[in-house]
Amino acid sequence: MSDYISHDHEHDGIDRRGFLQCMAWAGTGLLWTISGGVLASRTLAEIAKAGGSLPAATDLSFLQISDSHIGFSKEANKDVTETFKIALDRINAMPTPPAFLIHTGDITQLSKPEEFDTFDEVLKSCRTKDVFYVPGEHDVLNDGGKLYRDRYLKSVEAKGSGWYSFNKNGVHFIGLVNVLNLQAGGLGQLGDDQLEWLEDDVKGLGADTPIVVFAHIPLWAVYPQWGWGTSDSERALGYLKRFGSVTVLNGHIHQVLQKVEGNVTFHTAMSTAFPQPAPGTAPSPGPMKVPAEQLRSLLGLTNVQYKQGKSALAVVDSNLS
Amino acid sequence: MITLISKNKMAALLCGIVFLNLSLLAFAGEMKDAGTSAHENQIEIKDFAFNPKTLTVKSGEKVTWINRDEEPHTIVSVEKQFKKSTALDTDQEFTITAGAPGTYNYFCSVHPKMTGTIVVEK
Protein backbone atom coordinates (compact mmCIF):
# COMPACT_ATOMS: atom_id res chain seq x y z
CA MET A 1 0.00 0.00 0.00
CA SER A 2 1.14 3.55 -0.53
CA ASP A 3 -0.08 7.03 0.16
CA TYR A 4 -0.18 7.91 -3.50
CA ILE A 5 -3.55 9.25 -4.55
CA SER A 6 -5.14 6.61 -6.71
CA HIS A 7 -8.65 8.03 -7.27
CA ASP A 8 -8.82 11.80 -7.34
CA HIS A 9 -12.32 12.28 -8.78
CA GLU A 10 -12.84 15.76 -7.35
CA HIS A 11 -9.35 16.96 -8.31
CA ASP A 12 -8.93 18.11 -4.74
CA GLY A 13 -5.81 16.13 -3.99
CA ILE A 14 -7.49 13.59 -1.78
CA ASP A 15 -9.01 10.22 -2.52
CA ARG A 16 -11.32 8.07 -0.43
CA ARG A 17 -8.49 6.08 1.11
CA GLY A 18 -6.55 9.22 1.92
CA PHE A 19 -9.63 10.80 3.44
CA LEU A 20 -10.27 7.75 5.61
CA GLN A 21 -6.64 7.80 6.71
CA CYS A 22 -6.94 11.45 7.66
CA MET A 23 -10.06 10.63 9.59
CA ALA A 24 -8.27 7.84 11.38
CA TRP A 25 -5.62 10.29 12.54
CA ALA A 26 -8.22 12.92 13.47
CA GLY A 27 -9.98 10.22 15.46
CA THR A 28 -6.78 9.55 17.36
CA GLY A 29 -6.55 13.23 18.26
CA LEU A 30 -10.11 13.23 19.49
CA LEU A 31 -9.43 10.27 21.72
CA TRP A 32 -6.61 12.21 23.32
CA THR A 33 -8.93 15.10 24.07
CA ILE A 34 -11.73 13.12 25.64
CA SER A 35 -9.42 11.12 27.83
CA GLY A 36 -8.73 14.43 29.56
CA GLY A 37 -5.30 14.71 31.09
CA VAL A 38 -4.27 11.17 30.33
CA LEU A 39 -2.69 12.13 27.06
CA ALA A 40 -1.48 15.52 26.00
CA SER A 41 -0.56 16.41 22.47
CA ARG A 42 2.47 18.64 22.22
CA THR A 43 5.29 18.06 19.85
CA LEU A 44 8.90 18.31 20.85
CA ALA A 45 9.24 21.18 18.41
CA GLU A 46 6.57 23.10 20.33
CA ILE A 47 8.27 22.44 23.61
CA ALA A 48 11.55 23.65 22.14
CA LYS A 49 9.88 26.76 20.69
CA ALA A 50 8.42 27.68 24.08
CA GLY A 51 12.03 28.49 24.83
CA GLY A 52 12.16 27.21 28.36
CA SER A 53 12.46 23.85 29.96
CA LEU A 54 9.72 21.29 30.25
CA PRO A 55 6.96 22.16 32.75
CA ALA A 56 8.65 22.75 36.09
CA ALA A 57 6.53 20.31 38.00
CA THR A 58 7.48 17.44 35.75
CA ASP A 59 9.29 14.99 37.91
CA LEU A 60 10.23 12.42 35.35
CA SER A 61 10.52 12.59 31.61
CA PHE A 62 11.69 9.70 29.50
CA LEU A 63 11.67 8.86 25.84
CA GLN A 64 10.50 5.85 23.89
CA ILE A 65 12.18 5.00 20.60
CA SER A 66 11.25 1.93 18.63
CA ASP A 67 11.77 -0.20 15.57
CA SER A 68 15.03 1.25 14.30
CA HIS A 69 15.53 -1.83 12.01
CA ILE A 70 19.21 -1.09 11.41
CA GLY A 71 20.21 -3.06 8.30
CA PHE A 72 16.94 -2.52 6.42
CA SER A 73 17.68 -0.92 3.04
CA LYS A 74 14.61 -1.48 0.89
CA GLU A 75 12.54 1.08 -0.91
CA ALA A 76 10.44 2.08 2.12
CA ASN A 77 13.60 3.70 3.57
CA LYS A 78 17.00 3.13 2.04
CA ASP A 79 18.82 4.81 4.93
CA VAL A 80 17.36 3.80 8.29
CA THR A 81 20.63 4.67 10.02
CA GLU A 82 20.17 8.27 8.94
CA THR A 83 16.60 8.52 10.22
CA PHE A 84 17.70 6.92 13.49
CA LYS A 85 20.37 9.63 13.75
CA ILE A 86 17.75 12.29 13.14
CA ALA A 87 15.66 10.87 15.98
CA LEU A 88 18.69 11.08 18.28
CA ASP A 89 19.32 14.66 17.13
CA ARG A 90 15.76 15.50 18.20
CA ILE A 91 16.40 14.02 21.62
CA ASN A 92 19.66 15.96 21.94
CA ALA A 93 17.82 19.17 21.01
CA MET A 94 15.33 18.86 23.86
CA PRO A 95 15.82 21.70 26.36
CA THR A 96 15.64 19.26 29.24
CA PRO A 97 17.11 15.88 28.32
CA PRO A 98 14.97 12.85 29.13
CA ALA A 99 16.09 10.86 32.16
CA PHE A 100 16.52 7.76 30.02
CA LEU A 101 15.41 6.07 26.82
CA ILE A 102 13.30 2.99 26.36
CA HIS A 103 13.80 1.07 23.11
CA THR A 104 10.82 -1.15 22.42
CA GLY A 105 12.55 -3.55 20.06
CA ASP A 106 13.50 -4.33 16.49
CA ILE A 107 16.83 -2.62 17.00
CA THR A 108 18.02 -4.49 13.89
CA GLN A 109 16.48 -5.91 10.75
CA LEU A 110 18.17 -9.33 10.79
CA SER A 111 19.82 -9.75 14.23
CA LYS A 112 23.26 -9.46 12.63
CA PRO A 113 26.22 -8.51 14.87
CA GLU A 114 27.21 -5.74 12.46
CA GLU A 115 23.70 -4.29 12.63
CA PHE A 116 23.85 -4.21 16.42
CA ASP A 117 27.34 -2.65 16.07
CA THR A 118 26.01 0.14 13.85
CA PHE A 119 23.16 0.82 16.25
CA ASP A 120 25.52 1.02 19.23
CA GLU A 121 27.91 3.28 17.35
CA VAL A 122 25.20 5.73 16.28
CA LEU A 123 23.64 5.70 19.74
CA LYS A 124 26.89 7.10 21.15
CA SER A 125 25.85 10.49 19.77
CA CYS A 126 22.88 10.58 22.15
CA ARG A 127 23.31 12.83 25.18
CA THR A 128 21.03 10.58 27.20
CA LYS A 129 23.10 7.55 28.12
CA ASP A 130 20.72 5.28 30.03
CA VAL A 131 18.75 3.03 27.70
CA PHE A 132 16.40 0.20 28.64
CA TYR A 133 15.57 -2.40 26.02
CA VAL A 134 13.09 -5.11 25.18
CA PRO A 135 13.67 -7.29 22.10
CA GLY A 136 11.65 -7.33 18.92
CA GLU A 137 11.30 -10.47 16.81
CA HIS A 138 13.92 -9.05 14.44
CA ASP A 139 16.49 -9.03 17.26
CA VAL A 140 16.19 -12.72 18.12
CA LEU A 141 15.96 -14.31 14.68
CA ASN A 142 18.51 -17.11 14.75
CA ASP A 143 19.86 -17.47 18.28
CA GLY A 144 16.83 -17.16 20.54
CA GLY A 145 18.02 -13.72 21.59
CA LYS A 146 21.44 -14.58 23.03
CA LEU A 147 23.30 -11.83 21.20
CA TYR A 148 20.63 -9.31 22.18
CA ARG A 149 20.76 -10.32 25.85
CA ASP A 150 24.56 -10.23 25.95
CA ARG A 151 24.55 -6.64 24.73
CA TYR A 152 21.51 -4.90 26.10
CA LEU A 153 20.71 -6.22 29.55
CA LYS A 154 23.93 -5.27 31.33
CA SER A 155 22.37 -2.56 33.49
CA VAL A 156 19.33 -4.53 34.64
CA GLU A 157 18.69 -7.67 36.64
CA ALA A 158 17.09 -9.64 33.85
CA LYS A 159 15.31 -12.93 34.40
CA GLY A 160 14.41 -15.78 32.02
CA SER A 161 14.64 -14.73 28.38
CA GLY A 162 15.29 -11.13 29.37
CA TRP A 163 12.42 -9.59 31.33
CA TYR A 164 13.03 -7.25 34.27
CA SER A 165 11.70 -4.36 36.30
CA PHE A 166 13.13 -1.23 37.89
CA ASN A 167 11.97 1.86 39.76
CA LYS A 168 12.47 5.53 38.88
CA ASN A 169 10.96 8.46 40.76
CA GLY A 170 8.37 6.23 42.36
CA VAL A 171 7.28 4.79 39.04
CA HIS A 172 7.60 1.03 38.59
CA PHE A 173 8.82 0.02 35.12
CA ILE A 174 8.39 -3.49 33.73
CA GLY A 175 10.14 -4.65 30.53
CA LEU A 176 8.53 -7.78 29.05
CA VAL A 177 9.58 -10.18 26.29
CA ASN A 178 6.79 -11.37 23.97
CA VAL A 179 8.69 -12.32 20.81
CA LEU A 180 10.16 -15.72 21.76
CA ASN A 181 8.85 -19.28 21.56
CA LEU A 182 5.93 -18.20 19.42
CA GLN A 183 3.43 -20.94 18.61
CA ALA A 184 2.16 -21.87 15.14
CA GLY A 185 -0.99 -19.91 14.32
CA GLY A 186 -0.59 -17.72 17.39
CA LEU A 187 0.34 -14.18 18.39
CA GLY A 188 3.01 -12.63 20.58
CA GLN A 189 3.45 -14.57 23.80
CA LEU A 190 4.72 -13.95 27.32
CA GLY A 191 4.61 -17.52 28.63
CA ASP A 192 3.95 -19.00 32.07
CA ASP A 193 7.38 -18.32 33.57
CA GLN A 194 7.28 -14.64 32.78
CA LEU A 195 3.66 -14.27 33.91
CA GLU A 196 4.45 -15.92 37.24
CA TRP A 197 7.40 -13.60 37.66
CA LEU A 198 5.18 -10.61 36.87
CA GLU A 199 2.58 -11.61 39.43
CA ASP A 200 5.29 -11.87 42.04
CA ASP A 201 7.07 -8.68 40.91
CA VAL A 202 4.09 -6.40 41.54
CA LYS A 203 2.76 -8.20 44.62
CA GLY A 204 4.39 -5.92 47.16
CA LEU A 205 3.58 -2.62 45.43
CA GLY A 206 0.94 -0.19 46.64
CA ALA A 207 -2.04 0.31 44.32
CA ASP A 208 -1.07 3.97 43.96
CA THR A 209 2.30 3.11 42.38
CA PRO A 210 2.26 4.24 38.75
CA ILE A 211 3.13 1.30 36.49
CA VAL A 212 4.77 1.50 33.08
CA VAL A 213 4.88 -1.74 31.10
CA PHE A 214 6.88 -1.90 27.89
CA ALA A 215 7.15 -4.72 25.36
CA HIS A 216 7.60 -5.00 21.62
CA ILE A 217 4.36 -6.52 20.31
CA PRO A 218 1.22 -4.72 21.51
CA LEU A 219 -0.26 -6.12 24.72
CA TRP A 220 -3.77 -5.56 23.39
CA ALA A 221 -5.52 -7.03 20.37
CA VAL A 222 -4.72 -4.30 17.84
CA TYR A 223 -5.30 -6.55 14.81
CA PRO A 224 -4.85 -10.26 15.48
CA GLN A 225 -5.26 -11.08 11.76
CA TRP A 226 -1.82 -9.55 11.28
CA GLY A 227 -0.46 -11.00 14.49
CA TRP A 228 -0.71 -7.61 16.20
CA GLY A 229 -1.50 -8.77 19.70
CA THR A 230 -0.24 -10.99 22.52
CA SER A 231 -2.10 -14.21 23.27
CA ASP A 232 -1.68 -14.16 27.06
CA SER A 233 -1.62 -10.40 27.68
CA GLU A 234 -5.01 -10.54 29.45
CA ARG A 235 -3.43 -12.55 32.24
CA ALA A 236 -0.63 -10.02 32.57
CA LEU A 237 -3.09 -7.14 32.74
CA GLY A 238 -5.09 -9.06 35.33
CA TYR A 239 -2.13 -8.77 37.73
CA LEU A 240 -2.10 -5.00 37.12
CA LYS A 241 -5.84 -4.41 37.53
CA ARG A 242 -5.64 -3.08 41.07
CA PHE A 243 -3.23 -0.27 40.16
CA GLY A 244 -4.55 3.23 39.67
CA SER A 245 -2.33 4.09 36.72
CA VAL A 246 -0.94 1.66 34.18
CA THR A 247 0.75 2.85 30.98
CA VAL A 248 1.55 0.22 28.36
CA LEU A 249 4.11 1.20 25.72
CA ASN A 250 4.61 -0.97 22.64
CA GLY A 251 6.23 -0.84 19.22
CA HIS A 252 6.05 -3.38 16.39
CA ILE A 253 3.29 -1.78 14.30
CA HIS A 254 5.20 1.39 13.27
CA GLN A 255 2.35 3.80 13.90
CA VAL A 256 0.67 5.57 16.79
CA LEU A 257 -2.43 3.82 18.09
CA GLN A 258 -3.91 4.08 21.52
CA LYS A 259 -6.67 2.84 23.69
CA VAL A 260 -7.76 3.66 27.21
CA GLU A 261 -9.40 0.91 29.20
CA GLY A 262 -10.18 1.69 32.83
CA ASN A 263 -6.92 2.74 34.43
CA VAL A 264 -4.82 1.32 31.60
CA THR A 265 -3.52 3.44 28.74
CA PHE A 266 -2.20 1.45 25.77
CA HIS A 267 0.07 3.24 23.36
CA THR A 268 2.13 2.19 20.33
CA ALA A 269 5.02 4.26 19.00
CA MET A 270 6.16 5.19 15.52
CA SER A 271 9.25 3.57 14.07
CA THR A 272 12.43 5.48 13.28
CA ALA A 273 12.83 3.34 10.12
CA PHE A 274 9.68 2.96 8.02
CA PRO A 275 5.90 3.15 8.42
CA GLN A 276 3.51 0.22 8.24
CA PRO A 277 -0.07 0.32 6.97
CA ALA A 278 -3.04 0.94 9.24
CA PRO A 279 -4.65 -2.34 10.33
CA GLY A 280 -6.35 -4.13 7.46
CA THR A 281 -5.65 -1.46 4.83
CA ALA A 282 -3.10 -3.50 2.85
CA PRO A 283 -2.64 -7.12 1.79
CA SER A 284 0.01 -7.52 4.50
CA PRO A 285 1.69 -5.52 7.27
CA GLY A 286 4.96 -5.20 5.33
CA PRO A 287 6.91 -1.92 5.04
CA MET A 288 4.77 0.87 3.60
CA LYS A 289 6.26 2.89 0.74
CA VAL A 290 5.40 6.58 0.79
CA PRO A 291 6.72 9.51 -1.25
CA ALA A 292 10.16 10.53 0.05
CA GLU A 293 8.91 13.91 1.28
CA GLN A 294 6.29 12.18 3.45
CA LEU A 295 8.55 9.59 5.04
CA ARG A 296 9.81 11.59 7.99
CA SER A 297 6.29 12.68 8.94
CA LEU A 298 5.50 9.00 9.54
CA LEU A 299 8.59 8.28 11.65
CA GLY A 300 9.02 9.51 15.17
CA LEU A 301 9.46 9.06 18.88
CA THR A 302 7.40 9.24 22.03
CA ASN A 303 7.95 11.39 25.09
CA VAL A 304 6.43 10.29 28.38
CA GLN A 305 6.13 12.50 31.44
CA TYR A 306 5.19 11.63 34.96
CA LYS A 307 4.21 14.37 37.37
CA GLN A 308 4.24 13.46 41.00
CA GLY A 309 0.79 13.54 42.56
CA LYS A 310 -0.91 13.02 39.21
CA SER A 311 -1.62 9.40 38.58
CA ALA A 312 -1.76 9.51 34.79
CA LEU A 313 1.31 9.86 32.62
CA ALA A 314 1.36 12.19 29.64
CA VAL A 315 2.31 10.42 26.43
CA VAL A 316 3.40 12.71 23.61
CA ASP A 317 4.31 11.61 20.09
CA SER A 318 6.31 13.67 17.65
CA ASN A 319 7.40 12.88 14.11
CA LEU A 320 10.75 13.52 12.44
CA SER A 321 9.61 15.98 9.78
CA MET B 1 11.23 -42.16 12.45
CA ILE B 2 10.53 -39.48 9.93
CA THR B 3 13.51 -37.59 8.64
CA LEU B 4 13.84 -34.73 6.27
CA ILE B 5 17.20 -33.51 5.13
CA SER B 6 17.42 -29.77 5.31
CA LYS B 7 19.84 -27.33 3.82
CA ASN B 8 19.74 -23.59 4.11
CA LYS B 9 21.34 -22.31 0.96
CA MET B 10 22.01 -18.91 2.39
CA ALA B 11 24.07 -19.51 5.51
CA ALA B 12 25.39 -16.00 5.94
CA LEU B 13 28.72 -16.85 7.51
CA LEU B 14 29.81 -19.09 4.68
CA CYS B 15 29.10 -16.78 1.82
CA GLY B 16 31.97 -17.80 -0.41
CA ILE B 17 31.60 -21.50 0.19
CA VAL B 18 27.85 -21.30 -0.14
CA PHE B 19 28.17 -19.46 -3.41
CA LEU B 20 30.25 -22.29 -4.78
CA ASN B 21 27.91 -24.81 -3.21
CA LEU B 22 24.91 -23.09 -4.78
CA SER B 23 26.39 -23.19 -8.22
CA LEU B 24 27.18 -26.87 -7.81
CA LEU B 25 23.66 -27.57 -6.60
CA ALA B 26 22.14 -25.60 -9.42
CA PHE B 27 24.32 -27.48 -11.85
CA ALA B 28 23.49 -30.82 -10.32
CA GLY B 29 19.83 -29.88 -10.34
CA GLU B 30 19.88 -29.04 -14.00
CA MET B 31 21.61 -32.25 -14.87
CA LYS B 32 19.14 -34.24 -12.88
CA ASP B 33 16.12 -32.46 -14.29
CA ALA B 34 17.37 -33.05 -17.78
CA GLY B 35 17.36 -36.79 -17.20
CA THR B 36 14.17 -37.17 -15.15
CA SER B 37 10.78 -35.53 -15.14
CA ALA B 38 11.27 -32.11 -13.53
CA HIS B 39 9.46 -31.33 -10.31
CA GLU B 40 9.53 -27.71 -9.36
CA ASN B 41 8.20 -27.82 -5.82
CA GLN B 42 8.49 -24.18 -4.97
CA ILE B 43 6.62 -22.37 -2.23
CA GLU B 44 6.62 -18.63 -2.60
CA ILE B 45 6.43 -16.48 0.52
CA LYS B 46 4.59 -13.31 -0.31
CA ASP B 47 2.44 -10.89 1.66
CA PHE B 48 3.09 -12.86 4.85
CA ALA B 49 1.69 -16.09 3.40
CA PHE B 50 2.96 -19.39 1.99
CA ASN B 51 1.82 -20.06 -1.57
CA PRO B 52 0.64 -22.70 -2.07
CA LYS B 53 -0.43 -23.12 1.53
CA THR B 54 -0.56 -26.90 1.07
CA LEU B 55 1.87 -28.64 -1.24
CA THR B 56 1.82 -32.35 -2.06
CA VAL B 57 5.12 -33.92 -3.09
CA LYS B 58 6.61 -37.39 -3.46
CA SER B 59 9.10 -38.76 -0.97
CA GLY B 60 12.64 -37.89 -2.04
CA GLU B 61 11.66 -34.75 -3.92
CA LYS B 62 13.06 -31.38 -3.03
CA VAL B 63 10.89 -28.57 -1.70
CA THR B 64 12.15 -24.99 -1.93
CA TRP B 65 10.75 -21.89 -0.23
CA ILE B 66 11.66 -18.50 -1.61
CA ASN B 67 10.96 -15.28 0.28
CA ARG B 68 9.50 -12.50 -1.89
CA ASP B 69 8.66 -10.22 1.05
CA GLU B 70 10.73 -7.36 2.43
CA GLU B 71 10.40 -9.01 5.83
CA PRO B 72 12.50 -11.92 7.04
CA HIS B 73 10.61 -15.20 7.42
CA THR B 74 11.48 -18.64 8.72
CA ILE B 75 10.27 -22.16 8.03
CA VAL B 76 9.83 -24.17 11.22
CA SER B 77 8.25 -27.60 11.53
CA VAL B 78 5.48 -27.54 14.14
CA GLU B 79 6.38 -31.04 15.32
CA LYS B 80 10.12 -30.47 14.82
CA GLN B 81 10.08 -33.02 11.99
CA PHE B 82 12.77 -31.23 10.02
CA LYS B 83 15.54 -28.78 10.72
CA LYS B 84 14.32 -25.20 10.82
CA SER B 85 15.60 -22.57 8.43
CA THR B 86 17.52 -19.54 9.50
CA ALA B 87 15.76 -16.23 8.82
CA LEU B 88 15.38 -15.75 5.07
CA ASP B 89 15.84 -12.23 3.82
CA THR B 90 14.29 -11.03 0.54
CA ASP B 91 14.85 -13.52 -2.32
CA GLN B 92 16.65 -16.02 -0.12
CA GLU B 93 15.75 -19.69 -0.39
CA PHE B 94 15.49 -22.73 1.84
CA THR B 95 15.36 -26.28 0.52
CA ILE B 96 14.52 -29.59 2.14
CA THR B 97 14.26 -33.08 0.72
CA ALA B 98 10.97 -34.71 1.52
CA GLY B 99 11.39 -37.78 3.72
CA ALA B 100 8.87 -40.39 4.79
CA PRO B 101 5.24 -40.07 3.66
CA GLY B 102 3.11 -38.04 6.01
CA THR B 103 1.76 -34.59 6.77
CA TYR B 104 4.25 -31.92 7.80
CA ASN B 105 2.82 -28.73 9.26
CA TYR B 106 5.13 -25.75 9.45
CA PHE B 107 4.99 -22.05 10.30
CA CYS B 108 7.07 -18.88 10.35
CA SER B 109 8.44 -18.46 13.86
CA VAL B 110 8.76 -14.69 13.28
CA HIS B 111 5.14 -14.31 12.16
CA PRO B 112 3.41 -17.37 13.61
CA LYS B 113 0.11 -16.54 11.90
CA MET B 114 1.82 -17.80 8.74
CA THR B 115 1.28 -21.55 8.49
CA GLY B 116 1.56 -24.15 5.74
CA THR B 117 1.54 -27.88 5.12
CA ILE B 118 3.65 -30.29 3.11
CA VAL B 119 1.99 -33.60 2.30
CA VAL B 120 4.55 -36.24 1.37
CA GLU B 121 3.28 -39.19 -0.65
CA LYS B 122 5.03 -42.44 -1.46
Short mmCIF file of N, CA and C in Angstrom, two decimals, chain A residues 100 102 132-134 153 155-160 162-168 171-177 194 197-205 209-214 240:
data_model
loop_
_atom_site.label_atom_id
_atom_site.label_comp_id
_atom_site.label_asym_id
_atom_site.label_seq_id
_atom_site.Cartn_x
_atom_site.Cartn_y
_atom_site.Cartn_z
N PHE A 100 16.00 8.97 30.66
CA PHE A 100 16.52 7.76 30.02
C PHE A 100 15.68 7.46 28.79
N ILE A 102 13.77 4.37 26.43
CA ILE A 102 13.30 2.99 26.36
C ILE A 102 13.25 2.64 24.88
N PHE A 132 16.98 1.49 28.25
CA PHE A 132 16.40 0.20 28.64
C PHE A 132 15.76 -0.43 27.42
N TYR A 133 16.01 -1.73 27.25
CA TYR A 133 15.57 -2.40 26.02
C TYR A 133 14.60 -3.54 26.29
N VAL A 134 13.76 -3.81 25.31
CA VAL A 134 13.09 -5.11 25.18
C VAL A 134 13.30 -5.54 23.73
N LEU A 153 21.32 -6.05 28.23
CA LEU A 153 20.71 -6.22 29.55
C LEU A 153 21.73 -6.05 30.67
N SER A 155 22.66 -3.46 32.38
CA SER A 155 22.37 -2.56 33.49
C SER A 155 21.12 -2.97 34.27
N VAL A 156 20.55 -4.11 33.94
CA VAL A 156 19.33 -4.53 34.64
C VAL A 156 19.52 -5.94 35.19
N GLU A 157 18.65 -6.30 36.12
CA GLU A 157 18.69 -7.67 36.64
C GLU A 157 17.66 -8.49 35.90
N ALA A 158 18.04 -8.95 34.71
CA ALA A 158 17.09 -9.64 33.85
C ALA A 158 16.88 -11.09 34.28
N LYS A 159 15.66 -11.53 34.09
CA LYS A 159 15.31 -12.93 34.40
C LYS A 159 14.90 -13.63 33.11
N GLY A 160 14.91 -14.96 33.14
CA GLY A 160 14.41 -15.78 32.02
C GLY A 160 15.01 -15.35 30.70
N GLY A 162 14.87 -12.52 29.41
CA GLY A 162 15.29 -11.13 29.37
C GLY A 162 14.30 -10.12 29.93
N TRP A 163 13.36 -10.55 30.75
CA TRP A 163 12.42 -9.59 31.33
C TRP A 163 12.96 -9.06 32.66
N TYR A 164 12.49 -7.89 33.06
CA TYR A 164 13.03 -7.25 34.27
C TYR A 164 12.13 -6.10 34.69
N SER A 165 12.41 -5.56 35.85
CA SER A 165 11.70 -4.36 36.30
C SER A 165 12.68 -3.45 37.02
N PHE A 166 12.31 -2.18 37.14
CA PHE A 166 13.13 -1.23 37.89
C PHE A 166 12.24 -0.07 38.32
N ASN A 167 12.74 0.72 39.26
CA ASN A 167 11.97 1.86 39.76
C ASN A 167 12.70 3.17 39.47
N LYS A 168 11.91 4.17 39.06
CA LYS A 168 12.47 5.53 38.88
C LYS A 168 11.42 6.52 39.39
N VAL A 171 8.00 5.51 40.10
CA VAL A 171 7.28 4.79 39.04
C VAL A 171 7.92 3.41 38.87
N HIS A 172 7.08 2.38 38.77
CA HIS A 172 7.60 1.03 38.59
C HIS A 172 7.55 0.65 37.11
N PHE A 173 8.70 0.37 36.55
CA PHE A 173 8.82 0.02 35.12
C PHE A 173 9.02 -1.49 34.96
N ILE A 174 8.31 -2.05 33.98
CA ILE A 174 8.39 -3.49 33.73
C ILE A 174 8.65 -3.72 32.24
N GLY A 175 9.80 -4.33 31.92
CA GLY A 175 10.14 -4.65 30.53
C GLY A 175 9.85 -6.12 30.26
N LEU A 176 8.95 -6.40 29.31
CA LEU A 176 8.53 -7.78 29.05
C LEU A 176 8.99 -8.25 27.67
N VAL A 177 9.14 -9.56 27.54
CA VAL A 177 9.58 -10.18 26.29
C VAL A 177 8.41 -10.99 25.72
N GLN A 194 7.24 -16.09 32.69
CA GLN A 194 7.28 -14.64 32.78
C GLN A 194 6.05 -14.10 33.52
N TRP A 197 6.46 -14.61 37.17
CA TRP A 197 7.40 -13.60 37.66
C TRP A 197 6.70 -12.26 37.83
N LEU A 198 5.88 -11.89 36.83
CA LEU A 198 5.18 -10.61 36.87
C LEU A 198 4.25 -10.52 38.07
N GLU A 199 3.51 -11.58 38.29
CA GLU A 199 2.58 -11.61 39.43
C GLU A 199 3.34 -11.35 40.74
N ASP A 200 4.48 -12.00 40.84
CA ASP A 200 5.29 -11.87 42.04
C ASP A 200 5.94 -10.48 42.12
N ASP A 201 6.36 -9.96 40.96
CA ASP A 201 7.07 -8.68 40.91
C ASP A 201 6.24 -7.53 41.44
N VAL A 202 4.94 -7.54 41.15
CA VAL A 202 4.09 -6.40 41.54
C VAL A 202 3.35 -6.63 42.86
N LYS A 203 3.52 -7.81 43.43
CA LYS A 203 2.76 -8.20 44.62
C LYS A 203 2.91 -7.20 45.76
N GLY A 204 4.14 -6.76 46.01
CA GLY A 204 4.39 -5.92 47.16
C GLY A 204 4.14 -4.42 46.93
N LEU A 205 3.72 -4.05 45.74
CA LEU A 205 3.58 -2.62 45.43
C LEU A 205 2.21 -2.08 45.84
N THR A 209 1.03 3.03 43.11
CA THR A 209 2.30 3.11 42.38
C THR A 209 2.01 3.17 40.87
N PRO A 210 2.45 4.23 40.20
CA PRO A 210 2.26 4.24 38.75
C PRO A 210 3.09 3.13 38.10
N ILE A 211 2.47 2.43 37.16
CA ILE A 211 3.13 1.30 36.49
C ILE A 211 3.33 1.64 35.02
N VAL A 212 4.53 1.40 34.52
CA VAL A 212 4.77 1.50 33.08
C VAL A 212 5.25 0.14 32.60
N VAL A 213 4.50 -0.46 31.68
CA VAL A 213 4.88 -1.74 31.10
C VAL A 213 5.34 -1.49 29.67
N PHE A 214 6.47 -2.03 29.29
CA PHE A 214 6.88 -1.90 27.89
C PHE A 214 7.29 -3.24 27.31
N LEU A 240 -2.31 -6.44 37.00
CA LEU A 240 -2.10 -5.00 37.12
C LEU A 240 -3.41 -4.25 37.36
#
